Short mmCIF file of C-alpha atoms and ligand atoms in Angstrom, two decimals:
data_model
loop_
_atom_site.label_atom_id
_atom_site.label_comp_id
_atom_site.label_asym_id
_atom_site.label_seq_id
_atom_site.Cartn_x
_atom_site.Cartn_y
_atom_site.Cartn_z
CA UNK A 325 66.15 84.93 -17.39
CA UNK A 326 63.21 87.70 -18.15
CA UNK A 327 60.80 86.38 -15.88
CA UNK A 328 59.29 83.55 -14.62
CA UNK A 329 55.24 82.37 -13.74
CA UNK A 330 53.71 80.36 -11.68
CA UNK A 331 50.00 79.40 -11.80
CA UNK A 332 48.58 78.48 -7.92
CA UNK A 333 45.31 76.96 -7.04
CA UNK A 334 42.81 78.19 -4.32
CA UNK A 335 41.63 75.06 -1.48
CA UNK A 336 38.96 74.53 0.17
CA UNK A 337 38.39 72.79 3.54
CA UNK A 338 36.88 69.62 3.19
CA UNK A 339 37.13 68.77 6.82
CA UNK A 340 38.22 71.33 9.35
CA UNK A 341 39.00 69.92 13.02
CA UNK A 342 39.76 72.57 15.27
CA UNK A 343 41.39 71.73 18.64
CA UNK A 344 41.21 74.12 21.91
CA UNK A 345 43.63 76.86 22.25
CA UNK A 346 47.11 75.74 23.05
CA UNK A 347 49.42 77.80 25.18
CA UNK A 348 51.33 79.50 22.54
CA UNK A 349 47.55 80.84 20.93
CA UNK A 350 47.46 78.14 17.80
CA UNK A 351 44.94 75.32 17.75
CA UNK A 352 45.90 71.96 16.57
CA UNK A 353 44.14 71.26 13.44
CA UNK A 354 43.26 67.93 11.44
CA UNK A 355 42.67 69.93 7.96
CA UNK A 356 41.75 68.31 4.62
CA UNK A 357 42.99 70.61 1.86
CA UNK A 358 41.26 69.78 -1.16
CA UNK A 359 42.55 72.13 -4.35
CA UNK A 360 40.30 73.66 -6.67
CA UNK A 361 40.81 75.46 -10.09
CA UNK A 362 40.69 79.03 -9.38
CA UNK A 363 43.89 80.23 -9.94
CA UNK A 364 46.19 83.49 -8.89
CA UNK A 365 49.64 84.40 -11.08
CA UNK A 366 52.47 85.30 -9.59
CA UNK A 367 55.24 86.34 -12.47
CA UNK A 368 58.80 86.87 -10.66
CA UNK A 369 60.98 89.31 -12.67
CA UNK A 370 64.82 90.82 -12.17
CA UNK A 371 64.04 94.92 -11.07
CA UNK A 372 66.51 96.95 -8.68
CA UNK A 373 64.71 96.35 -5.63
CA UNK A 374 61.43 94.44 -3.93
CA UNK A 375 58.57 95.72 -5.73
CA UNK A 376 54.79 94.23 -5.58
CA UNK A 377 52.52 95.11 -7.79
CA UNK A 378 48.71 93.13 -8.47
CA UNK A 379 45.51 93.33 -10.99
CA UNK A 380 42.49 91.64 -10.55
CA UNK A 381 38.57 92.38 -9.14
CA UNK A 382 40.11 92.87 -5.47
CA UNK A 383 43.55 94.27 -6.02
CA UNK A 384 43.07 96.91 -4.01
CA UNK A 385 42.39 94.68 -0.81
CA UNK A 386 46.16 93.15 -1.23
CA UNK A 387 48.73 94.89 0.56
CA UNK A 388 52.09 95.82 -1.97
CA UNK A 389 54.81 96.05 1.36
CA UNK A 390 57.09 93.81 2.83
CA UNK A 391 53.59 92.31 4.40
CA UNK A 392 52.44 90.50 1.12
CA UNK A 393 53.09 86.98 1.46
CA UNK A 394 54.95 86.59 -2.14
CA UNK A 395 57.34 89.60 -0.89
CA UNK A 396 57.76 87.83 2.57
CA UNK A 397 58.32 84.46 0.51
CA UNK A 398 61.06 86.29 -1.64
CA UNK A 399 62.61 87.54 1.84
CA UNK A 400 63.13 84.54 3.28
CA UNK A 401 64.57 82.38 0.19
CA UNK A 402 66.61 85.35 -0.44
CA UNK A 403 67.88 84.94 3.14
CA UNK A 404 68.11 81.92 3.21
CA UNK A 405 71.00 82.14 -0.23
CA UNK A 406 72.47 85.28 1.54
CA UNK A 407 71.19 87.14 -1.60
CA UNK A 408 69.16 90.13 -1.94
CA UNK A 409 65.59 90.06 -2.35
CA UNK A 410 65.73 92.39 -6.00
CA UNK A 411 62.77 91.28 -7.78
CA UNK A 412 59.40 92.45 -9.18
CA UNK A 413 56.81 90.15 -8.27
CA UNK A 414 53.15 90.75 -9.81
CA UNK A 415 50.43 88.81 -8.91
CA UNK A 416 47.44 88.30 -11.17
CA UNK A 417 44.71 88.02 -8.62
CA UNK A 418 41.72 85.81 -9.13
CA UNK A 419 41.37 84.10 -5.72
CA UNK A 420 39.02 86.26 -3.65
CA UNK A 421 40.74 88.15 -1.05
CA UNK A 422 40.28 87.44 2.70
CA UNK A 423 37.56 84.67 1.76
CA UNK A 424 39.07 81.61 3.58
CA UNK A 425 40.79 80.41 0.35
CA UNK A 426 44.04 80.46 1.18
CA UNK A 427 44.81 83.45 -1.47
CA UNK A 428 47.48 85.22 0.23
CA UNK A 429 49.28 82.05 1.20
CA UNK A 430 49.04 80.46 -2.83
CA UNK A 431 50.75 83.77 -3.68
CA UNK A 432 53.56 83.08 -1.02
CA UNK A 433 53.82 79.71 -2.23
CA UNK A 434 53.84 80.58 -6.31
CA UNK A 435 56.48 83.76 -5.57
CA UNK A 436 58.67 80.88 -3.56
CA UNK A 437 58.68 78.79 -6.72
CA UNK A 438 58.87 82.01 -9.12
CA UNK A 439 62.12 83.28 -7.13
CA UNK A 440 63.66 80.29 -6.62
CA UNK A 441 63.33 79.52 -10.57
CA UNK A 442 64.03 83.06 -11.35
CA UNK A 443 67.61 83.13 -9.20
CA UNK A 444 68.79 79.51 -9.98
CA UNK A 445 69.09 78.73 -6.86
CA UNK A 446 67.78 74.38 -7.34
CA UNK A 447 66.04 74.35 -3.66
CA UNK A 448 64.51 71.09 -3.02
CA UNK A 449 61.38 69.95 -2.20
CA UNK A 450 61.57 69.84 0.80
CA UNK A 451 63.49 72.91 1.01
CA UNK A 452 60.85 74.91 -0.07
CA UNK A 453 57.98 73.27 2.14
CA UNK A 454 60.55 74.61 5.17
CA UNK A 455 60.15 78.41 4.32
CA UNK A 456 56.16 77.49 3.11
CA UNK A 457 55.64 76.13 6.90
CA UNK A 458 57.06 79.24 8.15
CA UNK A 459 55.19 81.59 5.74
CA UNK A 460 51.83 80.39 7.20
CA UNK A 461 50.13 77.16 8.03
CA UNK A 462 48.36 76.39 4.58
CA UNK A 463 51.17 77.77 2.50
CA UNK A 464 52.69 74.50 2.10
CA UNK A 465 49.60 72.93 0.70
CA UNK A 466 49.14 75.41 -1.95
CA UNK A 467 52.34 74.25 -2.82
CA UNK A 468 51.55 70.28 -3.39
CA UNK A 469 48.30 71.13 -4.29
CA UNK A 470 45.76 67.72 -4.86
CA UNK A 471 44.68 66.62 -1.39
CA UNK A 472 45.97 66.50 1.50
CA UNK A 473 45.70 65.99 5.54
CA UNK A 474 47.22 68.75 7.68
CA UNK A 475 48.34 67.99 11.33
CA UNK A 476 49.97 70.49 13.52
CA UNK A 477 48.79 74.18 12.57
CA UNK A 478 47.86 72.22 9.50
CA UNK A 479 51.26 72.32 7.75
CA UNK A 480 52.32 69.16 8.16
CA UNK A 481 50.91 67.24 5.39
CA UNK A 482 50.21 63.99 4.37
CA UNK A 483 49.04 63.46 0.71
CA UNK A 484 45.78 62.02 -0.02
CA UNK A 485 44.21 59.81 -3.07
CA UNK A 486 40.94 61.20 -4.52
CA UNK A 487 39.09 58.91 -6.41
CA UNK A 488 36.79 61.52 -9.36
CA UNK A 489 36.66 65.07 -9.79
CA UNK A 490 34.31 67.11 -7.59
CA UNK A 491 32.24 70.00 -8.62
CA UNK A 492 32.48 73.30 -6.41
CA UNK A 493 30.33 76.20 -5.98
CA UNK A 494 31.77 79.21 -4.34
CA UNK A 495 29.44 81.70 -3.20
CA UNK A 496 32.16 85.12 -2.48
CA UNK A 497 30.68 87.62 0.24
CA UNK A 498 31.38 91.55 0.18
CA UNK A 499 33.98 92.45 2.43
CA UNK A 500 36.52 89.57 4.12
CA UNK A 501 36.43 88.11 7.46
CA UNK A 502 39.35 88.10 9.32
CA UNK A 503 41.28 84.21 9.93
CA UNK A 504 42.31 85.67 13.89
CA UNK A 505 38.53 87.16 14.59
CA UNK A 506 37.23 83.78 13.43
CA UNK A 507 39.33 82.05 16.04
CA UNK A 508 38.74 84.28 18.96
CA UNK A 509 35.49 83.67 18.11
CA UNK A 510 36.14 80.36 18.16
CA UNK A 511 37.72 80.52 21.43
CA UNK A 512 34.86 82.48 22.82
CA UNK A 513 31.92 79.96 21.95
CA UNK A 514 34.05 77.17 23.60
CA UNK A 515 35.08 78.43 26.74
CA UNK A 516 34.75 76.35 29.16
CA UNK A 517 34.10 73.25 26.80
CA UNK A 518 35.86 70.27 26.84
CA UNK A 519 37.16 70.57 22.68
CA UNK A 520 38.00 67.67 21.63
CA UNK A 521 41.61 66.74 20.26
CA UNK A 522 41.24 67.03 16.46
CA UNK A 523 40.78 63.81 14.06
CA UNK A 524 40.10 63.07 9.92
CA UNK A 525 36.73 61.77 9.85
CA UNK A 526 37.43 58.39 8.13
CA UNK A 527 34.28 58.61 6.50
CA UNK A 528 35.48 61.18 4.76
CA UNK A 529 39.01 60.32 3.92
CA UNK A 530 36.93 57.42 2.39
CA UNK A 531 34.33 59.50 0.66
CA UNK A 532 37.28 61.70 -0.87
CA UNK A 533 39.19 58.17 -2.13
CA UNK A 534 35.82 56.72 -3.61
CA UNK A 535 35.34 60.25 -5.96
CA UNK A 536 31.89 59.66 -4.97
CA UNK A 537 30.36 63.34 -4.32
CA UNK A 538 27.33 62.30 -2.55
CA UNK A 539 29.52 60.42 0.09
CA UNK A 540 31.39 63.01 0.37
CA UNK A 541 28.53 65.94 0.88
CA UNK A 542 27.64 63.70 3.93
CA UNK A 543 31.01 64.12 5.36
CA UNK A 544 31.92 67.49 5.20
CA UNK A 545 32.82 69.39 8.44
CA UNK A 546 34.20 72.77 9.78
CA UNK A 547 34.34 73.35 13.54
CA UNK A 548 35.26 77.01 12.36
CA UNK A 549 31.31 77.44 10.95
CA UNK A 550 29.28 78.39 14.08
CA UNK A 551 32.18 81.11 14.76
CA UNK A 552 32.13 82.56 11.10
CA UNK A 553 28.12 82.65 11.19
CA UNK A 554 28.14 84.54 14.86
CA UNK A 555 30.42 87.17 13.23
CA UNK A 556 28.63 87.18 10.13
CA UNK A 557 24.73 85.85 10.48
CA UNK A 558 24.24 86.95 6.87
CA UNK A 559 26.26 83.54 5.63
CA UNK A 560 22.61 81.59 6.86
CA UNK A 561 20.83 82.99 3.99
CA UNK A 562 23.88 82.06 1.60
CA UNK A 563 23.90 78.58 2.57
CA UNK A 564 19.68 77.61 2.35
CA UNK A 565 20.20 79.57 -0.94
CA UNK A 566 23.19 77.17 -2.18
CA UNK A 567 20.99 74.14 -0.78
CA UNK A 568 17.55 75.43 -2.18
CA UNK A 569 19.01 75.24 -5.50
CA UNK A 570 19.62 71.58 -5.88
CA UNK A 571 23.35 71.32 -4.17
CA UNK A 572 24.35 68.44 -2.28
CA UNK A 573 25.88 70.29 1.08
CA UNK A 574 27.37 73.47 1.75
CA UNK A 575 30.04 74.88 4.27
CA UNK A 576 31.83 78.06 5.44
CA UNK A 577 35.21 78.16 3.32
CA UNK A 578 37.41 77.44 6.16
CA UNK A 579 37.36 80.84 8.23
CA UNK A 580 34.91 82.13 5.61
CA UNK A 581 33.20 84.35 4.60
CA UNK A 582 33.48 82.27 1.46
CA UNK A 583 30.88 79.36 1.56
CA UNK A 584 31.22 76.62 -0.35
CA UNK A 585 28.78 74.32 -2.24
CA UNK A 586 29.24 70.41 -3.53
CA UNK A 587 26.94 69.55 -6.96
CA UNK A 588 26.11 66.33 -8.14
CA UNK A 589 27.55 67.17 -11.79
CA UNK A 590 28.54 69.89 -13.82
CA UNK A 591 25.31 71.04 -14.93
CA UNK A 592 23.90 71.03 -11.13
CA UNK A 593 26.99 73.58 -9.91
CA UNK A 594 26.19 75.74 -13.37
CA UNK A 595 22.62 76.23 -11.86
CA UNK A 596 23.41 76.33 -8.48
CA UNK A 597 26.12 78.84 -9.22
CA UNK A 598 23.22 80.76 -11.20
CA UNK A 599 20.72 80.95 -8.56
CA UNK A 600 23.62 82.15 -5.92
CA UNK A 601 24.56 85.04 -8.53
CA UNK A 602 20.70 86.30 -8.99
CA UNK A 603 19.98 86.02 -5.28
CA UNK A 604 21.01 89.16 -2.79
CA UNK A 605 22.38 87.11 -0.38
CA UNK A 606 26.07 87.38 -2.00
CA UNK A 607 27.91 89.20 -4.47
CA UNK A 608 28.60 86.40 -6.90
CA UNK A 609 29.30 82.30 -7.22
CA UNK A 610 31.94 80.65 -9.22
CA UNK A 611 32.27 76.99 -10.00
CA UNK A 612 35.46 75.37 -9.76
CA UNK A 613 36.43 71.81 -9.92
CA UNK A 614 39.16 69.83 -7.86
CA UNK A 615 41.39 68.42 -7.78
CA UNK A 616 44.16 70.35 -9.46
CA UNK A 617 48.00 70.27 -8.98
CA UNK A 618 49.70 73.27 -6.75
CA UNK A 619 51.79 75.86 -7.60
CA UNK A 620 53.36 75.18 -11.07
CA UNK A 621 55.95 76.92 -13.06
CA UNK A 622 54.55 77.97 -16.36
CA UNK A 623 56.18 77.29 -19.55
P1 ATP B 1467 43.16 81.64 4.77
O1 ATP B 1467 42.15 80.88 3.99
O2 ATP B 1467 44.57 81.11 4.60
O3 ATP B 1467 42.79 81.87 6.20
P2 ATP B 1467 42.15 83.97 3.46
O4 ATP B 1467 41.91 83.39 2.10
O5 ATP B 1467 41.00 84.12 4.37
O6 ATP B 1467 43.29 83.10 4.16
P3 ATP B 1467 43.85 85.91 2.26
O7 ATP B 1467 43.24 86.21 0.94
O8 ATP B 1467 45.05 85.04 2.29
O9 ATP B 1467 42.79 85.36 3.29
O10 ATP B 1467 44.15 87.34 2.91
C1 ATP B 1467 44.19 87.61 4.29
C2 ATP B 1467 44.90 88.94 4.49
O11 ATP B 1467 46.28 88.76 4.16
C3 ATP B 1467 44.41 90.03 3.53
O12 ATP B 1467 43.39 90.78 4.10
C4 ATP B 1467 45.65 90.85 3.26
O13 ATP B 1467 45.72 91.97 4.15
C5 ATP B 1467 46.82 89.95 3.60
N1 ATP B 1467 47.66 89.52 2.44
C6 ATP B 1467 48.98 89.42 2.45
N2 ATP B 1467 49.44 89.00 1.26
C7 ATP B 1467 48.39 88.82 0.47
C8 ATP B 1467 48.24 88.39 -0.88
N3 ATP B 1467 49.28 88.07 -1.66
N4 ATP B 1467 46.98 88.28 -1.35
C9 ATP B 1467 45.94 88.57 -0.57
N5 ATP B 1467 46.02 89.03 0.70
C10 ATP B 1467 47.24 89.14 1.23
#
C-alpha cells in the first residue's frame, strides 16, 4: 500500500464539568464533545524510519519528535503488533494549534487509524479506543467523532443523539494557552472550595437531542472559563465582540484560548464570523458546523 489518509474533525466543549483535583493530579470530568468540521490530515506512508513532517498556518507550533501525538500513536500500535514504528506520517494542519480543540489529540487519533490501515494489522474498535485512552483523554472522541459524554478524564464515552446541525463560530487567539496552566489555574481559584462532583446538565443533553440552537445557547457551560480568562483577560473583549454581533452565546473552547460562538443560522455565524475577523480583539474567526463523523479513512 502507498499510503493511506485520514480526515479528523476538531470538538468543541459543549459542557465542561470540572471536578476538584484528585490525588493522582487529574480532575474528573463530565465532558460533552460535540465535533465540528474543521478538519486536520494525517497521510501514513511506508519510509525507513519514524518521520513527522506538517503544513499548514501553524506548522511551526507542532513538534516533529517522538512527542507528536500521531508519532506517539504509531509507537504504541506498533508496540502493541511487536512491529516497528517505520512510517512517514504528515499531517495537514488546519485545526489551530494549542487552542482547546483537541488538535494534537485528532492527529493521534487519525495516525492510529492511518497506521493501523497502512500495516494491515485489522485492530478493532475497541482496540483502538484502548491506545486512544492512553494517548490522551479526548483522543478517543476524535476518534467516534458526533457527540458524545466523557466520564473519567473524559475518555470514557458514551455516544449522544443530536437532533439538527449547529452553527459554530470560532474566534482563534495569537499564541496558545497551555491545557496544564489552565488547570493549575483552575486549582488555584478553587482552593479551599467545596467543587462539586461533575454532572451533564440534562438541560443540555436535551437541548443537544432537540437540534434546537437556542436551547442549547442557554445551556452551555465550562467550569474551565474563569481560569482561561485570569490567564488571559484579553478573551473578555473576544466574547462581548462574538455576542455584540448577533450570536446566541459564547464560551472559552475548553482550556481556550479558542472561544467559541453558537448562531441562530448560517447567515448569523457568516456575520458574526465577519465582525470577529475586522475587530482587534483576535486574529481571525472561522465557522464550522457540527456534527461531523471522527476520524475517517479516505478513499
Ligand atoms: P486540548 O483541546 O486537547 O486540550 P489543544 O487543542 O489545546 O488540546 P493541541 O493543539 O492539541 O492543544 O496542542 C497542545 C500541545 O501539544 C502543542 O503546543 C504541541 O506542543 C503539542 N502537540 C503534540 N502533537 C501535536 C500535534 N499533532 N498537533 C499539535 N500539537 C501537538
Amino acid at each position: 500500500m502507498s499510503g493511506v489518509t485520514v480526515r479528523v474533525p476538531a470538538k468543541v466543549n459543549v459542557q465542561l464539568a470540572v471536578g476538584g483535583a484528585r490525588a493522582d493530579g487529574f480532575h474528573d470530568l463530565a465532558n460533552v464533545f460535540l465535533a465540528v468540521d474543521l478538519f486536520d490530515e494525517v497521510t501514513a506512508r511506508p519510509a525507513a524510519c519514524l518521520t513527522v513532517t506538517c503544513e499548514g498556518p501553524d506548522a511551526d507550533l507542532v513538534p516533529l519528535d517522538a512527542s507528536n501525538l500521531a508519532a506517539r500513536a504509531a509507537i504504541l500500535l506498533a508496540e502493541r503488533h511487536g512491529i516497528a514504528p517505520d512510517v512517514h506520517l504528515h499531517i495537514v494542519k488546519d485545526i489551530p494549534v494549542a487552542g482547546g480543540m483537541a488538535g494534537g489529540s485528532a492527529d493521534g487519533a487519525a495516525a492510529l487509524l492511518a497506521c493501523d490501515a497502512l500495516w494491515e494489522l485489522g485492530s478493532s474498535r475497541e482496540e483502538l479506543l484502548e491506545i486512544c485512552a492512553e494517548l490522551g483523554s479526548d483522543v478517543p472522541f476524535s476518534l467516534v467523532g458526533g457527540a458524545a459524554l466523557g466520564v473519567g478524564r473524559g475518555e470514557r464515552l458514551t455516544p449522544l443523539e443530536v437532533g439538527g446541525s449547529f452553527h459554530w463560530v470560532f474566534a482563534l487567539a495569537d499564541g496558545g494557552l497551555s491545557t496544564p496552566a489552565v488547570y493549575g489555574e483552575f486549582d488555584r481559584l478553587t482552593e479551599g472550595v467545596r467543587v462539586p462532583d461533575p454532572v451533564a446538565s440534562p438541560a443540555l443533553l436535551a437541548a443537544l437531542r432537540s437540534g434546537d440552537p437556542v436551547a442549547l445557547a442557554g445551556a452551555l457551560a465550562n467550569d474551565l472559563q474563569p481560569a482561561a480568562l485570569s490567564l488571559r483577560p484579553s478573551l473578555a473583549a473576544v466574547l462581548e465582540t462574538g455576542l455584540a454581533a448577533g450570536a446566541l452565546s459564547g464560551l472559552v473552547s475548553g482550556s481556550g484560548p479558542t472561544t467559541a460562538f453558537l448562531a441562530k443560522d448560517a447567515e448569523s455565524a457568516r456575520s458574526v464570523a465577519e465582525a470577529l475577523t475586522a475587530s482587534p480583539t483576535c486574529r481571525t474567526a472561522r465557522t464550522a458546523l457540527s456534527p461531523t463523523p471522527g476520524a475517517t479513512i479516505l478513499a
